């Protein structure tokens, strides 16, 4: 696998290393040792699939709070998505910043999402499926969300959503922490 660290520390774009011949190709999409070599210790406890019949379906921005925070390994298995993460780790130098990456079934590219990040995506094609491995089980009382179009975050989606759940539309506005003034 080919790991590319993003500008958001701990988040990686992961491409498969294809071994091709006349039959097609073979590649690993998960190896605990290769992930650990990049500081990623993620024993998957759950695997999810999201099936989306319509282009423009937006899901997000979702996260779970500690001690049930999730790390995710996201891959589009049919169609295409624009996958977005937002760093919500208050101690992080990139707190409140977002990253978007296109994932397609044809590219086999994956996005590793660290704990403490909100995650969401918009489908770029009809009939798009997304699979992700998750490090924690769903814990309803620890679920939170950010509004997909919150101006405090300023995510630039590549297309206008045509379908967003009522729940995802009603997430509260995000409040960036204000740095303390020292010796003012």
PDB file of C-alpha atoms in Angstrom:
ATOM      1  CA  UNK A   1       0.000   0.000   0.000  1.00  0.00           C
ATOM      2  CA  UNK A   2       1.070   3.564  -0.650  1.00  0.00           C
ATOM      3  CA  UNK A   3       0.394   5.925   2.277  1.00  0.00           C
ATOM      4  CA  UNK A   4       0.266   9.675   1.644  1.00  0.00           C
ATOM      5  CA  UNK A   5      -0.111  11.783   4.775  1.00  0.00           C
ATOM      6  CA  UNK A   6      -2.410  14.762   4.254  1.00  0.00           C
ATOM      7  CA  UNK A   7      -2.081  18.286   5.620  1.00  0.00           C
ATOM      8  CA  UNK A   8      -4.346  17.176   8.492  1.00  0.00           C
ATOM      9  CA  UNK A   9      -1.989  15.210  10.797  1.00  0.00           C
ATOM     10  CA  UNK A  10      -2.905  11.558  11.152  1.00  0.00           C
ATOM     11  CA  UNK A  11      -5.177  11.473   8.080  1.00  0.00           C
ATOM     12  CA  UNK A  12      -3.858   9.461   5.131  1.00  0.00           C
ATOM     13  CA  UNK A  13      -4.816   8.866   1.522  1.00  0.00           C
ATOM     14  CA  UNK A  14      -4.022   5.218   0.823  1.00  0.00           C
ATOM     15  CA  UNK A  15      -3.560   3.784  -2.649  1.00  0.00           C
ATOM     16  CA  UNK A  16      -3.272   0.088  -3.341  1.00  0.00           C
ATOM     17  CA  UNK A  17       0.018  -1.172  -4.758  1.00  0.00           C
ATOM     18  CA  UNK A  18      -1.191  -3.165  -7.764  1.00  0.00           C
ATOM     19  CA  UNK A  19       0.521  -6.363  -8.894  1.00  0.00           C
ATOM     20  CA  UNK A  20      -0.887  -6.696 -12.388  1.00  0.00           C
ATOM     21  CA  UNK A  21      -0.800  -9.402 -15.027  1.00  0.00           C
ATOM     22  CA  UNK A  22      -3.100 -10.640 -17.818  1.00  0.00           C
ATOM     23  CA  UNK A  23      -5.771 -11.601 -15.234  1.00  0.00           C
ATOM     24  CA  UNK A  24      -6.023  -8.078 -13.830  1.00  0.00           C
ATOM     25  CA  UNK A  25      -4.355  -7.105 -10.576  1.00  0.00           C
ATOM     26  CA  UNK A  26      -4.001  -8.145  -6.968  1.00  0.00           C
ATOM     27  CA  UNK A  27      -3.449  -5.720  -4.091  1.00  0.00           C
ATOM     28  CA  UNK A  28      -3.725  -5.577  -0.328  1.00  0.00           C
ATOM     29  CA  UNK A  29      -6.317  -3.170   1.047  1.00  0.00           C
ATOM     30  CA  UNK A  30      -5.593  -3.905   4.707  1.00  0.00           C
ATOM     31  CA  UNK A  31      -2.458  -5.031   6.548  1.00  0.00           C
ATOM     32  CA  UNK A  32      -2.124  -4.392  10.281  1.00  0.00           C
ATOM     33  CA  UNK A  33       1.694  -4.262  10.022  1.00  0.00           C
ATOM     34  CA  UNK A  34       1.715  -1.681   7.198  1.00  0.00           C
ATOM     35  CA  UNK A  35      -0.828   0.483   9.010  1.00  0.00           C
ATOM     36  CA  UNK A  36       1.137   0.215  12.288  1.00  0.00           C
ATOM     37  CA  UNK A  37       4.307   1.309  10.456  1.00  0.00           C
ATOM     38  CA  UNK A  38       2.473   4.619   9.809  1.00  0.00           C
ATOM     39  CA  UNK A  39       1.304   4.958  13.411  1.00  0.00           C
ATOM     40  CA  UNK A  40      -2.190   3.637  12.677  1.00  0.00           C
ATOM     41  CA  UNK A  41      -3.382   1.098  15.226  1.00  0.00           C
ATOM     42  CA  UNK A  42      -6.909   0.369  14.105  1.00  0.00           C
ATOM     43  CA  UNK A  43      -8.381  -2.999  14.856  1.00  0.00           C
ATOM     44  CA  UNK A  44     -11.659  -2.880  12.900  1.00  0.00           C
ATOM     45  CA  UNK A  45     -14.623  -3.762  15.125  1.00  0.00           C
ATOM     46  CA  UNK A  46     -17.331  -2.974  12.597  1.00  0.00           C
ATOM     47  CA  UNK A  47     -17.716  -2.774   8.815  1.00  0.00           C
ATOM     48  CA  UNK A  48     -20.382  -0.558   7.235  1.00  0.00           C
ATOM     49  CA  UNK A  49     -21.793  -0.156   3.756  1.00  0.00           C
ATOM     50  CA  UNK A  50     -23.720   2.854   2.460  1.00  0.00           C
ATOM     51  CA  UNK A  51     -25.765   2.412  -0.731  1.00  0.00           C
ATOM     52  CA  UNK A  52     -26.838   5.604  -2.474  1.00  0.00           C
ATOM     53  CA  UNK A  53     -29.075   5.436  -5.569  1.00  0.00           C
ATOM     54  CA  UNK A  54     -28.930   9.162  -6.423  1.00  0.00           C
ATOM     55  CA  UNK A  55     -26.099  11.503  -7.426  1.00  0.00           C
ATOM     56  CA  UNK A  56     -25.950  14.449  -5.017  1.00  0.00           C
ATOM     57  CA  UNK A  57     -26.779  12.443  -1.889  1.00  0.00           C
ATOM     58  CA  UNK A  58     -24.927  13.987   1.043  1.00  0.00           C
ATOM     59  CA  UNK A  59     -24.242  12.100   4.256  1.00  0.00           C
ATOM     60  CA  UNK A  60     -22.534  13.907   7.111  1.00  0.00           C
ATOM     61  CA  UNK A  61     -20.834  15.385   8.888  1.00  0.00           C
ATOM     62  CA  UNK A  62     -20.738  12.658  11.581  1.00  0.00           C
ATOM     63  CA  UNK A  63     -18.522  11.734  14.523  1.00  0.00           C
ATOM     64  CA  UNK A  64     -18.594   9.905  17.847  1.00  0.00           C
ATOM     65  CA  UNK A  65     -17.147  11.374  21.030  1.00  0.00           C
ATOM     66  CA  UNK A  66     -14.605   9.678  23.306  1.00  0.00           C
ATOM     67  CA  UNK A  67     -14.465   7.095  24.671  1.00  0.00           C
ATOM     68  CA  UNK A  68     -16.319   5.747  21.610  1.00  0.00           C
ATOM     69  CA  UNK A  69     -14.562   7.842  18.955  1.00  0.00           C
ATOM     70  CA  UNK A  70     -14.125   6.077  15.643  1.00  0.00           C
ATOM     71  CA  UNK A  71     -11.264   5.785  13.246  1.00  0.00           C
ATOM     72  CA  UNK A  72     -12.436   4.867   9.755  1.00  0.00           C
ATOM     73  CA  UNK A  73     -10.954   3.417   6.601  1.00  0.00           C
ATOM     74  CA  UNK A  74     -13.265   4.578   3.783  1.00  0.00           C
ATOM     75  CA  UNK A  75     -13.421   3.215   0.231  1.00  0.00           C
ATOM     76  CA  UNK A  76     -15.899   3.735  -2.596  1.00  0.00           C
ATOM     77  CA  UNK A  77     -16.772   0.329  -4.052  1.00  0.00           C
ATOM     78  CA  UNK A  78     -19.193   1.488  -6.769  1.00  0.00           C
ATOM     79  CA  UNK A  79     -19.508   4.906  -8.363  1.00  0.00           C
ATOM     80  CA  UNK A  80     -17.725   7.971  -6.949  1.00  0.00           C
ATOM     81  CA  UNK A  81     -17.802  10.239  -3.897  1.00  0.00           C
ATOM     82  CA  UNK A  82     -16.222  13.416  -2.646  1.00  0.00           C
ATOM     83  CA  UNK A  83     -15.167  12.383   0.860  1.00  0.00           C
ATOM     84  CA  UNK A  84     -14.662  15.114   3.486  1.00  0.00           C
ATOM     85  CA  UNK A  85     -13.138  15.170   6.955  1.00  0.00           C
ATOM     86  CA  UNK A  86     -12.931  17.978   9.533  1.00  0.00           C
ATOM     87  CA  UNK A  87     -10.309  18.003  12.290  1.00  0.00           C
ATOM     88  CA  UNK A  88     -12.108  18.504  15.621  1.00  0.00           C
ATOM     89  CA  UNK A  89      -9.191  17.626  17.889  1.00  0.00           C
ATOM     90  CA  UNK A  90      -8.901  20.772  20.030  1.00  0.00           C
ATOM     91  CA  UNK A  91      -5.179  20.228  20.625  1.00  0.00           C
ATOM     92  CA  UNK A  92      -4.450  19.907  16.896  1.00  0.00           C
ATOM     93  CA  UNK A  93      -2.759  22.707  14.926  1.00  0.00           C
ATOM     94  CA  UNK A  94      -5.304  22.028  12.159  1.00  0.00           C
ATOM     95  CA  UNK A  95      -8.353  22.221  14.449  1.00  0.00           C
ATOM     96  CA  UNK A  96     -11.433  23.262  12.451  1.00  0.00           C
ATOM     97  CA  UNK A  97      -9.785  22.641   9.061  1.00  0.00           C
ATOM     98  CA  UNK A  98     -11.232  20.328   6.439  1.00  0.00           C
ATOM     99  CA  UNK A  99      -9.935  18.099   3.655  1.00  0.00           C
ATOM    100  CA  UNK A 100     -11.798  16.677   0.678  1.00  0.00           C
ATOM    101  CA  UNK A 101     -10.687  13.863  -1.623  1.00  0.00           C
ATOM    102  CA  UNK A 102     -12.402  12.110  -4.518  1.00  0.00           C
ATOM    103  CA  UNK A 103     -12.742   8.354  -4.053  1.00  0.00           C
ATOM    104  CA  UNK A 104     -13.914   6.204  -6.949  1.00  0.00           C
ATOM    105  CA  UNK A 105     -14.538   2.510  -7.405  1.00  0.00           C
ATOM    106  CA  UNK A 106     -12.054   2.462 -10.287  1.00  0.00           C
ATOM    107  CA  UNK A 107      -9.190   4.059  -8.321  1.00  0.00           C
ATOM    108  CA  UNK A 108      -9.409   1.741  -5.268  1.00  0.00           C
ATOM    109  CA  UNK A 109      -8.130   4.763  -3.285  1.00  0.00           C
ATOM    110  CA  UNK A 110      -9.000   4.887   0.421  1.00  0.00           C
ATOM    111  CA  UNK A 111      -9.083   7.594   3.077  1.00  0.00           C
ATOM    112  CA  UNK A 112      -8.008   6.907   6.650  1.00  0.00           C
ATOM    113  CA  UNK A 113      -9.955   9.093   9.090  1.00  0.00           C
ATOM    114  CA  UNK A 114      -8.450   9.434  12.586  1.00  0.00           C
ATOM    115  CA  UNK A 115     -10.567   9.598  15.729  1.00  0.00           C
ATOM    116  CA  UNK A 116     -11.689  13.109  16.575  1.00  0.00           C
ATOM    117  CA  UNK A 117     -12.608  13.962  12.981  1.00  0.00           C
ATOM    118  CA  UNK A 118     -16.077  14.563  11.558  1.00  0.00           C
ATOM    119  CA  UNK A 119     -16.697  12.629   8.331  1.00  0.00           C
ATOM    120  CA  UNK A 120     -19.123  12.916   5.445  1.00  0.00           C
ATOM    121  CA  UNK A 121     -19.426  12.562   1.694  1.00  0.00           C
ATOM    122  CA  UNK A 122     -21.463  13.495  -1.354  1.00  0.00           C
ATOM    123  CA  UNK A 123     -22.122  11.056  -4.184  1.00  0.00           C
ATOM    124  CA  UNK A 124     -20.839  12.144  -7.588  1.00  0.00           C
ATOM    125  CA  UNK A 125     -22.672   9.412  -9.526  1.00  0.00           C
ATOM    126  CA  UNK A 126     -25.943   7.522  -9.309  1.00  0.00           C
ATOM    127  CA  UNK A 127     -25.724   4.074  -7.693  1.00  0.00           C
ATOM    128  CA  UNK A 128     -22.725   4.729  -5.475  1.00  0.00           C
ATOM    129  CA  UNK A 129     -21.689   2.393  -2.666  1.00  0.00           C
ATOM    130  CA  UNK A 130     -19.249   3.196   0.118  1.00  0.00           C
ATOM    131  CA  UNK A 131     -17.662   0.670   2.485  1.00  0.00           C
ATOM    132  CA  UNK A 132     -15.768   1.534   5.616  1.00  0.00           C
ATOM    133  CA  UNK A 133     -14.084  -0.293   8.429  1.00  0.00           C
ATOM    134  CA  UNK A 134     -14.594   1.300  11.821  1.00  0.00           C
ATOM    135  CA  UNK A 135     -12.565   0.938  15.026  1.00  0.00           C
ATOM    136  CA  UNK A 136     -15.502   1.301  17.445  1.00  0.00           C
ATOM    137  CA  UNK A 137     -19.066   0.101  17.668  1.00  0.00           C
ATOM    138  CA  UNK A 138     -21.842   2.626  17.159  1.00  0.00           C
ATOM    139  CA  UNK A 139     -22.744   4.314  20.482  1.00  0.00           C
ATOM    140  CA  UNK A 140     -25.908   6.453  20.022  1.00  0.00           C
ATOM    141  CA  UNK A 141     -25.363   8.629  23.091  1.00  0.00           C
ATOM    142  CA  UNK A 142     -21.932   9.686  21.795  1.00  0.00           C
ATOM    143  CA  UNK A 143     -22.993  10.559  18.250  1.00  0.00           C
ATOM    144  CA  UNK A 144     -22.568  14.171  17.135  1.00  0.00           C
ATOM    145  CA  UNK A 145     -22.575  16.060  13.879  1.00  0.00           C
ATOM    146  CA  UNK A 146     -21.642  19.256  12.087  1.00  0.00           C
ATOM    147  CA  UNK A 147     -23.845  20.930   9.515  1.00  0.00           C
ATOM    148  CA  UNK A 148     -22.534  20.133   6.021  1.00  0.00           C
ATOM    149  CA  UNK A 149     -22.773  23.788   4.935  1.00  0.00           C
ATOM    150  CA  UNK A 150     -21.669  25.504   8.153  1.00  0.00           C
ATOM    151  CA  UNK A 151     -19.912  28.750   7.152  1.00  0.00           C
ATOM    152  CA  UNK A 152     -17.507  28.445  10.125  1.00  0.00           C
ATOM    153  CA  UNK A 153     -15.999  25.385   8.404  1.00  0.00           C
ATOM    154  CA  UNK A 154     -16.525  26.459   4.782  1.00  0.00           C
ATOM    155  CA  UNK A 155     -16.434  23.089   3.032  1.00  0.00           C
ATOM    156  CA  UNK A 156     -16.396  23.571  -0.736  1.00  0.00           C
ATOM    157  CA  UNK A 157     -18.497  20.721  -2.081  1.00  0.00           C
ATOM    158  CA  UNK A 158     -17.943  20.013  -5.809  1.00  0.00           C
ATOM    159  CA  UNK A 159     -21.690  19.792  -6.518  1.00  0.00           C
ATOM    160  CA  UNK A 160     -24.832  21.059  -4.824  1.00  0.00           C
ATOM    161  CA  UNK A 161     -26.521  18.359  -2.709  1.00  0.00           C
ATOM    162  CA  UNK A 162     -29.919  17.152  -3.911  1.00  0.00           C
ATOM    163  CA  UNK A 163     -30.653  14.853  -0.952  1.00  0.00           C
ATOM    164  CA  UNK A 164     -29.692  15.528   2.680  1.00  0.00           C
ATOM    165  CA  UNK A 165     -31.478  13.881   5.598  1.00  0.00           C
ATOM    166  CA  UNK A 166     -33.439  16.066   8.003  1.00  0.00           C
ATOM    167  CA  UNK A 167     -31.084  14.958  10.773  1.00  0.00           C
ATOM    168  CA  UNK A 168     -27.983  16.054   8.810  1.00  0.00           C
ATOM    169  CA  UNK A 169     -29.608  19.399   7.932  1.00  0.00           C
ATOM    170  CA  UNK A 170     -30.327  20.140  11.597  1.00  0.00           C
ATOM    171  CA  UNK A 171     -26.832  19.718  13.076  1.00  0.00           C
ATOM    172  CA  UNK A 172     -25.812  22.799  15.097  1.00  0.00           C
ATOM    173  CA  UNK A 173     -23.367  25.464  13.991  1.00  0.00           C
ATOM    174  CA  UNK A 174     -19.740  24.775  14.805  1.00  0.00           C
ATOM    175  CA  UNK A 175     -17.979  27.069  17.252  1.00  0.00           C
ATOM    176  CA  UNK A 176     -14.207  27.358  16.750  1.00  0.00           C
ATOM    177  CA  UNK A 177     -12.307  27.668  19.997  1.00  0.00           C
ATOM    178  CA  UNK A 178     -10.925  31.115  20.645  1.00  0.00           C
ATOM    179  CA  UNK A 179      -7.245  31.111  21.640  1.00  0.00           C
ATOM    180  CA  UNK A 180      -6.526  32.584  25.066  1.00  0.00           C
ATOM    181  CA  UNK A 181      -4.611  35.848  25.123  1.00  0.00           C
ATOM    182  CA  UNK A 182      -1.562  35.500  27.346  1.00  0.00           C
ATOM    183  CA  UNK A 183      -0.054  38.532  29.086  1.00  0.00           C
ATOM    184  CA  UNK A 184      -2.533  40.910  27.439  1.00  0.00           C
TER     185      UNK A 184
END
